[in-house]
Amino acid sequence: MTKLHEMTRLREMAERNGPLCVGLDTDPSYLPEAALRREPSPAAAVAAYNQKILARLGNAAACCKVQIAYYEALGLEGLRAYRDTLRAVKAAGLPVIADVKRGDIADTARAYARAHFSGDFEADCITVNPYMGFDTLAPFLEWARSESGGKGVFVLLATSNAGKADIECQRLASGGTVLDLVGAELVRLSAPDSPLGAVVGCTDETDARRLRDACRDLFFLIPGYGAQGGAAQIAATLLDRAGGVVNSSRGILCAWKTDSRLSGKAAAGTLTLDDLADSAAEAAFAAKKDLLAAKALPAQRTGNDRVS
Amino acid sequence: MTKLHEMTRLREMAERNGPLCVGLDTDPSYLPEAALRREPSPAAAVAAYNQKILARLGNAAACCKVQIAYYEALGLEGLRAYRDTLRAVKAAGLPVIADVKRGDIADTARAYARAHFSGDFEADCITVNPYMGFDTLAPFLEWARSESGGKGVFVLLATSNAGKADIECQRLASGGTVLDLVGAELVRLSAPDSPLGAVVGCTDETDARRLRDACRDLFFLIPGYGAQGGAAQIAATLLDRAGGVVNSSRGILCAWKTDSRLSGKAAAGTLTLDDLADSAAEAAFAAKKDLLAAKALPAQRTGNDRVS
C-alpha cells in the first residue's frame, strides 16, 4: 500500500476540522514588552507562545503554516525556535506547512528540498516560487512523490499583495497572464490526489472564481484572509472544487491586542503568554466559524467547467 | 560623509582584483569520504574547507558568494557553518554575497532583510527574487540605501537554467519579455552608484549583449560560468559597461577531482582538506586569468546605447 502523502492528509484534516490554517508567523514584536522580558530571549518567547497556542487549538484548525522569515530574522536561535515550532505542530497532530517560498535550480533546489523535507527543518508541505522556471519545481515534486518522501508542495500562483500586478498579472503575447500560464502548468503537472497545490490569495472575487475553475483539482493554500484584508466570501469561492486551507496569522497571534478583557492587564504590564494564547485560540475558533459559515453559502460557479 | 554601500565596495574590489566571485556553495558531497570522516561532522568539514580556501585566495577574487541552500540542508549545524563562513569571508577582507533568493511581501520581506543584513547571517549583498512584484524589493532597497545599512541587492534578472524560457523569457502583450520588464524596472530604480545590481547568467551571447546595453549602469552578478557551462566570452560581454563579478563554484570547489597530482592520494584515501584547498586556489587563479584575458578583448557593442 502506498503511503498517503501529506497533501492528502492535509485535505482530510480540512475535511474534518474545517479550512482554517493557523499561521505561526510569530514576530517577537507581536508580544507585549513585559511578557517578552519574562522569557530568556525573544526566540524563546516566540517558541513558548506558539506552544501555548497549539495546546489550545483543539479542532479549530486543519493545519499550521510557519513563515520562516520571522525565525531567520532571529539568527541561529530563531531557527532553533523554528525547528521546535515545527516539531510542536507535529506533536499536536497537525500537518505543518513551511512557508519558505524557496526557488532555485538543479543541485541547489535539491538541497532546499533536503533542507525542508528532512532533518531539523522537516515540514509536511512547503511553498515554492516558480519564477526561475518549471525545472525549479522538479526536485521538490520528485521528493513529494517518492514513497519515502510523501510530502506536499504549494506553488505560488496568485499572491495577495498589490505587487502581483507587476509580473503575475502581466498579459502574455500568447494570451492569458503569467499566472494563467503557471496555473496551466500546475494543472498539467497535477492529477487527482496530487502532492501539488497552489498558493492563491483571497483578494479579488473575479480572479478567485476564475482560478478556482481553471485549477479545479488543485488544493489551495489561501493567504490574505483577516489581517491582510481578504474576506471570508472570497475565501469561500477558493474553497470550492478541490478545496483548500485559509491562513490567518496576525488575526490570531495579535488577537490579544483587541481583547477588551485583557486591557487592564495590558495597562498594568501583567499580561502572560497564557493570556495571549487564550485570546489567540478564541480568535482561531471564531475564524473557523466565520469560514464555515461563508463556505455553507451556495457557490456561485461559472458556467464553464474548466477555464484556463 | 555618506558611508560607501557594499555594492560600491564590490565594484572597487572587482576593479582591483579582477571579476572572479568564488562560490562557496560547498556541499559535503564535494569532499572525499576519507577527508569528511576526519572532521567532527559534514557541516564542520564544509566550514573548515571554506576557511582553507579563503586563506589561499590572495588577490584571486573580488568577493565570495555563499549559496545558503547547501547549509540549510544540514540543519542548525549547517547554518552555524553558514554563519562562520560569512564571518570568515569578511575576515579575509572580501565582500560576501549571500545567495538566498528570498522574495516575499511587506513585514515578511522586512524580516528577511533583517535576517540577511544583520545579526548571525549578516552579509554585504544578497540576491532576491522579484516574482511576487516590485513591492517585494522595497524593504531590501530601503535597508541597502540607509546610511547605517549600506548593503547591496542583486535582483534575479536572467538566470542560467533552461527553465528561464518558462516565465522570464515569455513575450508580453505590451512588448518585450518578462525579463525586459524586470530589467526596465531595475533601470528605473537604479542610478549611478546604486546599491542595486542584477543577476544575469552567462549562457547566451545575444541576450548578454542586449541585457548589458539595456541595463548599462547596473552591476551584474554573473552565474553560469565554468561548471554550469557558460563561457568566458559571454561573461566578458556582461562585464562591459558597469561591469560585474563572475561566479564559479564547483569549478573551484571540485578542482581537486581533476588535479592529476592528487590522484595517488585520492586512490590511497589520504587527501587532506589542505590538498583540496591548494587545488581550489589554483583553479581560482586560473579562472581569474581566463576571465581577464576574455575581458581584454575589444567589446562588441551594439550601436544603440540604451535598449530596453
GROMACS .gro file of N, CA and C in nm, chain A residues 27 30 67-70 72-77 79-80 83 99-105 107-108 111-112 114-116 120-121 129-136 156-157 159-164 166-168 170-174 178-179 181-182 228 250, chain B residues 27 30 67-70 72-77 79-80 83 99-105 107-108 111-112 114-116 120-121 129-136 156-157 159-164 166-168 170-174 178-179 181-182 228 250:
model
  366
   27ASP      N    1   0.629   3.706   1.511
   27ASP     CA    2   0.736   3.803   1.532
   27ASP      C    3   0.735   3.846   1.679
   30TYR      N    4   0.506   4.113   1.815
   30TYR     CA    5   0.363   4.091   1.838
   30TYR      C    6   0.333   4.069   1.986
   67GLN      N    7   0.593   3.075   0.887
   67GLN     CA    8   0.668   3.163   0.794
   67GLN      C    9   0.811   3.173   0.848
   68ILE      N   10   0.904   3.113   0.774
   68ILE     CA   11   1.042   3.101   0.825
   68ILE      C   12   1.111   3.237   0.839
   69ALA      N   13   1.068   3.339   0.763
   69ALA     CA   14   1.139   3.468   0.764
   69ALA      C   15   1.153   3.525   0.905
   70TYR      N   16   1.045   3.514   0.985
   70TYR     CA   17   1.047   3.573   1.119
   70TYR      C   18   1.147   3.503   1.210
   72GLU      N   19   1.425   3.327   1.079
   72GLU     CA   20   1.557   3.361   1.021
   72GLU      C   21   1.607   3.494   1.073
   73ALA      N   22   1.512   3.587   1.093
   73ALA     CA   23   1.549   3.721   1.138
   73ALA      C   24   1.609   3.719   1.279
   74LEU      N   25   1.587   3.609   1.353
   74LEU     CA   26   1.642   3.598   1.488
   74LEU      C   27   1.769   3.513   1.490
   75GLY      N   28   1.823   3.484   1.371
   75GLY     CA   29   1.952   3.413   1.365
   75GLY      C   30   1.941   3.268   1.407
   76LEU      N   31   2.054   3.212   1.452
   76LEU     CA   32   2.059   3.070   1.487
   76LEU      C   33   1.957   3.036   1.594
   77GLU      N   34   1.942   3.123   1.692
   77GLU     CA   35   1.848   3.096   1.799
   77GLU      C   36   1.704   3.094   1.744
   79LEU      N   37   1.620   3.003   1.445
   79LEU     CA   38   1.600   2.880   1.369
   79LEU      C   39   1.585   2.759   1.460
   80ARG      N   40   1.641   2.770   1.581
   80ARG     CA   41   1.614   2.666   1.681
   80ARG      C   42   1.465   2.673   1.720
   83ARG      N   43   1.268   2.518   1.436
   83ARG     CA   44   1.270   2.371   1.446
   83ARG      C   45   1.174   2.323   1.555
   99ASP      N   46   0.633   2.788   0.517
   99ASP     CA   47   0.621   2.892   0.415
   99ASP      C   48   0.760   2.948   0.390
  100VAL      N   49   0.831   2.884   0.297
  100VAL     CA   50   0.971   2.919   0.273
  100VAL      C   51   0.989   2.986   0.136
  101LYS      N   52   0.895   2.965   0.045
  101LYS     CA   53   0.899   3.025  -0.090
  101LYS      C   54   1.037   3.012  -0.153
  102ARG      N   55   1.104   2.899  -0.135
  102ARG     CA   56   1.234   2.880  -0.199
  102ARG      C   57   1.213   2.859  -0.348
  103GLY      N   58   1.314   2.891  -0.425
  103GLY     CA   59   1.309   2.869  -0.569
  103GLY      C   60   1.450   2.877  -0.622
  104ASP      N   61   1.501   2.766  -0.673
  104ASP     CA   62   1.635   2.765  -0.731
  104ASP      C   63   1.645   2.645  -0.823
  105ILE      N   64   1.762   2.622  -0.878
  105ILE     CA   65   1.772   2.522  -0.985
  105ILE      C   66   1.858   2.402  -0.945
  107ASP      N   67   2.096   2.125  -0.849
  107ASP     CA   68   2.150   2.080  -0.721
  107ASP      C   69   2.105   2.169  -0.605
  108THR      N   70   2.091   2.298  -0.633
  108THR     CA   71   2.053   2.391  -0.526
  108THR      C   72   1.908   2.365  -0.484
  111ALA      N   73   1.904   2.068  -0.274
  111ALA     CA   74   1.949   2.099  -0.138
  111ALA      C   75   1.835   2.161  -0.057
  112TYR      N   76   1.757   2.251  -0.120
  112TYR     CA   77   1.643   2.310  -0.049
  112TYR      C   78   1.538   2.204  -0.015
  114ARG      N   79   1.597   1.889   0.044
  114ARG     CA   80   1.653   1.814   0.156
  114ARG      C   81   1.639   1.896   0.285
  115ALA      N   82   1.663   2.027   0.274
  115ALA     CA   83   1.658   2.114   0.392
  115ALA      C   84   1.519   2.114   0.456
  116HIS      N   85   1.414   2.116   0.374
  116HIS     CA   86   1.280   2.139   0.429
  116HIS      C   87   1.191   2.015   0.429
  120ASP      N   88   1.647   1.872   1.063
  120ASP     CA   89   1.599   1.966   1.164
  120ASP      C   90   1.474   2.042   1.121
  121PHE      N   91   1.469   2.077   0.991
  121PHE     CA   92   1.361   2.165   0.945
  121PHE      C   93   1.255   2.089   0.866
  129ASN      N   94   0.860   2.902  -0.510
  129ASN     CA   95   0.848   3.013  -0.604
  129ASN      C   96   0.890   2.964  -0.743
  130PRO      N   97   0.802   2.975  -0.844
  130PRO     CA   98   0.832   2.915  -0.975
  130PRO      C   99   0.906   3.007  -1.072
  131TYR      N  100   0.946   3.127  -1.027
  131TYR     CA  101   0.991   3.230  -1.121
  131TYR      C  102   1.102   3.185  -1.216
  132MET      N  103   1.201   3.111  -1.163
  132MET     CA  104   1.315   3.075  -1.247
  132MET      C  105   1.281   2.969  -1.352
  133GLY      N  106   1.159   2.913  -1.345
  133GLY     CA  107   1.118   2.815  -1.444
  133GLY      C  108   1.068   2.686  -1.379
  134PHE      N  109   1.000   2.607  -1.459
  134PHE     CA  110   0.936   2.489  -1.402
  134PHE      C  111   1.035   2.380  -1.365
  135ASP      N  112   1.160   2.393  -1.416
  135ASP     CA  113   1.262   2.297  -1.370
  135ASP      C  114   1.296   2.318  -1.222
  136THR      N  115   1.260   2.434  -1.169
  136THR     CA  116   1.284   2.457  -1.025
  136THR      C  117   1.190   2.372  -0.939
  156LEU      N  118   0.354   2.906  -0.567
  156LEU     CA  119   0.296   3.041  -0.572
  156LEU      C  120   0.222   3.058  -0.704
  157LEU      N  121   0.093   3.090  -0.697
  157LEU     CA  122   0.017   3.111  -0.820
  157LEU      C  123  -0.030   3.257  -0.825
  159THR      N  124  -0.054   3.577  -0.561
  159THR     CA  125  -0.029   3.621  -0.425
  159THR      C  126  -0.127   3.731  -0.385
  160SER      N  127  -0.122   3.774  -0.260
  160SER     CA  128  -0.228   3.863  -0.210
  160SER      C  129  -0.182   4.008  -0.199
  161ASN      N  130  -0.065   4.041  -0.256
  161ASN     CA  131  -0.013   4.178  -0.247
  161ASN      C  132  -0.046   4.259  -0.371
  162ALA      N  133  -0.041   4.391  -0.357
  162ALA     CA  134  -0.068   4.479  -0.471
  162ALA      C  135   0.031   4.453  -0.585
  163GLY      N  136   0.156   4.420  -0.550
  163GLY     CA  137   0.261   4.400  -0.649
  163GLY      C  138   0.238   4.282  -0.742
  164LYS      N  139   0.137   4.200  -0.716
  164LYS     CA  140   0.111   4.088  -0.808
  164LYS      C  141   0.081   4.140  -0.948
  166ASP      N  142   0.258   4.346  -1.109
  166ASP     CA  143   0.384   4.373  -1.180
  166ASP      C  144   0.427   4.259  -1.273
  167ILE      N  145   0.421   4.135  -1.224
  167ILE     CA  146   0.463   4.022  -1.307
  167ILE      C  147   0.349   3.920  -1.321
  168GLU      N  148   0.294   3.874  -1.209
  168GLU     CA  149   0.193   3.768  -1.213
  168GLU      C  150   0.075   3.801  -1.306
  170GLN      N  151   0.071   4.019  -1.558
  170GLN     CA  152   0.107   4.071  -1.691
  170GLN      C  153   0.043   3.985  -1.800
  171ARG      N  154  -0.012   4.051  -1.902
  171ARG     CA  155  -0.072   3.979  -2.015
  171ARG      C  156   0.038   3.932  -2.110
  172LEU      N  157   0.026   3.808  -2.154
  172LEU     CA  158   0.126   3.749  -2.244
  172LEU      C  159   0.083   3.765  -2.390
  173ALA      N  160   0.181   3.772  -2.478
  173ALA     CA  161   0.153   3.780  -2.621
  173ALA      C  162   0.075   3.657  -2.666
  174SER      N  163   0.100   3.544  -2.601
  174SER     CA  164   0.033   3.419  -2.639
  174SER      C  165  -0.107   3.406  -2.578
  178VAL      N  166   0.067   3.579  -1.690
  178VAL     CA  167   0.173   3.494  -1.635
  178VAL      C  168   0.113   3.393  -1.538
  179LEU      N  169   0.019   3.439  -1.454
  179LEU     CA  170  -0.034   3.344  -1.356
  179LEU      C  171  -0.125   3.240  -1.421
  181LEU      N  172  -0.055   3.108  -1.706
  181LEU     CA  173   0.047   3.016  -1.757
  181LEU      C  174   0.096   2.923  -1.647
  182VAL      N  175   0.123   2.981  -1.530
  182VAL     CA  176   0.167   2.898  -1.417
  182VAL      C  177   0.055   2.802  -1.377
  228GLN      N  178  -0.472   4.065   0.662
  228GLN     CA  179  -0.427   4.115   0.532
  228GLN      C  180  -0.542   4.176   0.451
  250ARG      N  181  -0.174   3.710   1.177
  250ARG     CA  182  -0.181   3.818   1.277
  250ARG      C  183  -0.318   3.829   1.343
  335ASP      N  184   2.886   2.177  -0.082
  335ASP     CA  185   2.811   2.060  -0.039
  335ASP      C  186   2.910   1.956   0.012
  338TYR      N  187   3.093   1.717  -0.214
  338TYR     CA  188   3.207   1.758  -0.297
  338TYR      C  189   3.340   1.714  -0.236
  375GLN      N  190   2.597   3.017  -0.120
  375GLN     CA  191   2.462   2.969  -0.150
  375GLN      C  192   2.407   2.902  -0.024
  376ILE      N  193   2.306   2.965   0.036
  376ILE     CA  194   2.258   2.918   0.167
  376ILE      C  195   2.193   2.781   0.162
  377ALA      N  196   2.142   2.739   0.045
  377ALA     CA  197   2.068   2.612   0.037
  377ALA      C  198   2.150   2.494   0.090
  378TYR      N  199   2.279   2.492   0.056
  378TYR     CA  200   2.363   2.378   0.095
  378TYR      C  201   2.382   2.373   0.246
  380GLU      N  202   2.150   2.519   0.469
  380GLU     CA  203   2.016   2.487   0.522
  380GLU      C  204   1.992   2.337   0.521
  381ALA      N  205   2.044   2.271   0.418
  381ALA     CA  206   2.023   2.127   0.404
  381ALA      C  207   2.089   2.049   0.517
  382LEU      N  208   2.182   2.113   0.589
  382LEU     CA  209   2.249   2.047   0.701
  382LEU      C  210   2.189   2.089   0.836
  383GLY      N  211   2.075   2.155   0.831
  383GLY     CA  212   2.004   2.190   0.955
  383GLY      C  213   2.076   2.297   1.037
  384LEU      N  214   2.048   2.297   1.166
  384LEU     CA  215   2.105   2.400   1.253
  384LEU      C  216   2.257   2.404   1.248
  385GLU      N  217   2.317   2.286   1.244
  385GLU     CA  218   2.463   2.281   1.239
  385GLU      C  219   2.514   2.341   1.108
  387LEU      N  220   2.368   2.579   0.943
  387LEU     CA  221   2.355   2.725   0.948
  387LEU      C  222   2.459   2.788   1.039
  388ARG      N  223   2.509   2.709   1.135
  388ARG     CA  224   2.624   2.758   1.213
  388ARG      C  225   2.746   2.769   1.119
  391ARG      N  226   2.699   3.078   0.907
  391ARG     CA  227   2.739   3.199   0.982
  391ARG      C  228   2.891   3.210   0.988
  407ASP      N  229   2.366   3.425  -0.136
  407ASP     CA  230   2.275   3.387  -0.244
  407ASP      C  231   2.155   3.318  -0.180
  408VAL      N  232   2.056   3.399  -0.143
  408VAL     CA  233   1.941   3.348  -0.069
  408VAL      C  234   1.813   3.352  -0.154
  409LYS      N  235   1.812   3.434  -0.258
  409LYS     CA  236   1.696   3.445  -0.348
  409LYS      C  237   1.563   3.453  -0.273
  410ARG      N  238   1.560   3.526  -0.163
  410ARG     CA  239   1.436   3.543  -0.090
  410ARG      C  240   1.344   3.636  -0.167
  411GLY      N  241   1.214   3.620  -0.146
  411GLY     CA  242   1.118   3.707  -0.210
  411GLY      C  243   0.987   3.694  -0.137
  412ASP      N  244   0.942   3.800  -0.074
  412ASP     CA  245   0.815   3.798  -0.003
  412ASP      C  246   0.769   3.941   0.016
  413ILE      N  247   0.659   3.961   0.086
  413ILE     CA  248   0.598   4.092   0.088
  413ILE      C  249   0.600   4.156   0.226
  415ASP      N  250   0.583   4.292   0.579
  415ASP     CA  251   0.653   4.257   0.702
  415ASP      C  252   0.745   4.138   0.684
  416THR      N  253   0.704   4.045   0.598
  416THR     CA  254   0.786   3.925   0.579
  416THR      C  255   0.915   3.960   0.506
  419ALA      N  256   1.140   4.115   0.745
  419ALA     CA  257   1.205   4.014   0.831
  419ALA      C  258   1.322   3.950   0.757
  420TYR      N  259   1.306   3.922   0.628
  420TYR     CA  260   1.417   3.865   0.550
  420TYR      C  261   1.534   3.963   0.541
  422ARG      N  262   1.611   4.191   0.759
  422ARG     CA  263   1.675   4.188   0.891
  422ARG      C  264   1.760   4.062   0.906
  423ALA      N  265   1.707   3.950   0.856
  423ALA     CA  266   1.776   3.821   0.870
  423ALA      C  267   1.912   3.823   0.800
  424HIS      N  268   1.918   3.885   0.681
  424HIS     CA  269   2.038   3.870   0.599
  424HIS      C  270   2.124   3.996   0.592
  428ASP      N  271   2.332   3.716   1.305
  428ASP     CA  272   2.415   3.599   1.275
  428ASP      C  273   2.446   3.584   1.126
  429PHE      N  274   2.347   3.616   1.041
  429PHE     CA  275   2.362   3.588   0.899
  429PHE      C  276   2.388   3.715   0.818
  437ASN      N  277   1.440   3.755  -0.526
  437ASN     CA  278   1.352   3.708  -0.634
  437ASN      C  279   1.234   3.804  -0.648
  438PRO      N  280   1.214   3.863  -0.767
  438PRO     CA  281   1.113   3.969  -0.782
  438PRO      C  282   0.973   3.920  -0.818
  439TYR      N  283   0.952   3.786  -0.823
  439TYR     CA  284   0.830   3.732  -0.884
  439TYR      C  285   0.701   3.790  -0.828
  440MET      N  286   0.692   3.805  -0.696
  440MET     CA  287   0.567   3.849  -0.634
  440MET      C  288   0.537   3.997  -0.661
  441GLY      N  289   0.632   4.068  -0.721
  441GLY     CA  290   0.609   4.209  -0.755
  441GLY      C  291   0.717   4.298  -0.701
  442PHE      N  292   0.721   4.420  -0.750
  442PHE     CA  293   0.831   4.509  -0.715
  442PHE      C  294   0.820   4.561  -0.572
  443ASP      N  295   0.700   4.545  -0.511
  443ASP     CA  296   0.689   4.581  -0.370
  443ASP      C  297   0.773   4.488  -0.282
  444THR      N  298   0.809   4.369  -0.337
  444THR     CA  299   0.895   4.278  -0.260
  444THR      C  300   1.037   4.333  -0.248
  464LEU      N  301   1.718   3.896  -0.928
  464LEU     CA  302   1.721   3.797  -1.037
  464LEU      C  303   1.668   3.860  -1.163
  465LEU      N  304   1.747   3.860  -1.270
  465LEU     CA  305   1.702   3.918  -1.396
  465LEU      C  306   1.694   3.806  -1.501
  467THR      N  307   1.829   3.415  -1.541
  467THR     CA  308   1.902   3.308  -1.476
  467THR      C  309   1.969   3.219  -1.582
  468SER      N  310   2.046   3.122  -1.535
  468SER     CA  311   2.130   3.047  -1.629
  468SER      C  312   2.077   2.907  -1.658
  469ASN      N  313   1.953   2.880  -1.616
  469ASN     CA  314   1.895   2.746  -1.637
  469ASN      C  315   1.805   2.743  -1.761
  470ALA      N  316   1.782   2.623  -1.813
  470ALA     CA  317   1.694   2.607  -1.930
  470ALA      C  318   1.554   2.660  -1.900
  471GLY      N  319   1.509   2.641  -1.776
  471GLY     CA  320   1.373   2.680  -1.739
  471GLY      C  321   1.347   2.830  -1.745
  472LYS      N  322   1.449   2.911  -1.770
  472LYS     CA  323   1.424   3.056  -1.780
  472LYS      C  324   1.328   3.086  -1.895
  474ASP      N  325   1.049   2.944  -1.941
  474ASP     CA  326   0.910   2.925  -1.895
  474ASP      C  327   0.842   3.056  -1.856
  475ILE      N  328   0.909   3.140  -1.778
  475ILE     CA  329   0.848   3.266  -1.734
  475ILE      C  330   0.934   3.386  -1.777
  476GLU      N  331   1.062   3.384  -1.741
  476GLU     CA  332   1.148   3.501  -1.766
  476GLU      C  333   1.147   3.544  -1.913
  478GLN      N  334   0.913   3.477  -2.145
  478GLN     CA  335   0.781   3.487  -2.208
  478GLN      C  336   0.761   3.626  -2.268
  479ARG      N  337   0.707   3.631  -2.388
  479ARG     CA  338   0.680   3.760  -2.453
  479ARG      C  339   0.550   3.820  -2.397
  480LEU      N  340   0.554   3.947  -2.372
  480LEU     CA  341   0.438   4.017  -2.316
  480LEU      C  342   0.355   4.082  -2.425
  481ALA      N  343   0.225   4.093  -2.399
  481ALA     CA  344   0.135   4.161  -2.494
  481ALA      C  345   0.180   4.305  -2.516
  482SER      N  346   0.239   4.366  -2.412
  482SER     CA  347   0.282   4.506  -2.421
  482SER      C  348   0.419   4.521  -2.489
  486VAL      N  349   0.920   3.915  -2.006
  486VAL     CA  350   0.913   3.938  -1.861
  486VAL      C  351   1.046   3.992  -1.810
  487LEU      N  352   1.156   3.936  -1.861
  487LEU     CA  353   1.284   3.983  -1.806
  487LEU      C  354   1.319   4.124  -1.855
  489LEU      N  355   1.095   4.351  -1.882
  489LEU     CA  356   1.014   4.430  -1.790
  489LEU      C  357   1.085   4.448  -1.655
  490VAL      N  358   1.142   4.337  -1.605
  490VAL     CA  359   1.215   4.344  -1.478
  490VAL      C  360   1.338   4.433  -1.495
  536GLN      N  361   2.881   2.523  -1.473
  536GLN     CA  362   2.746   2.530  -1.527
  536GLN      C  363   2.745   2.545  -1.680
  558ARG      N  364   3.152   2.516  -0.837
  558ARG     CA  365   3.206   2.379  -0.844
  558ARG      C  366   3.339   2.371  -0.917
   0.00000   0.00000   0.00000
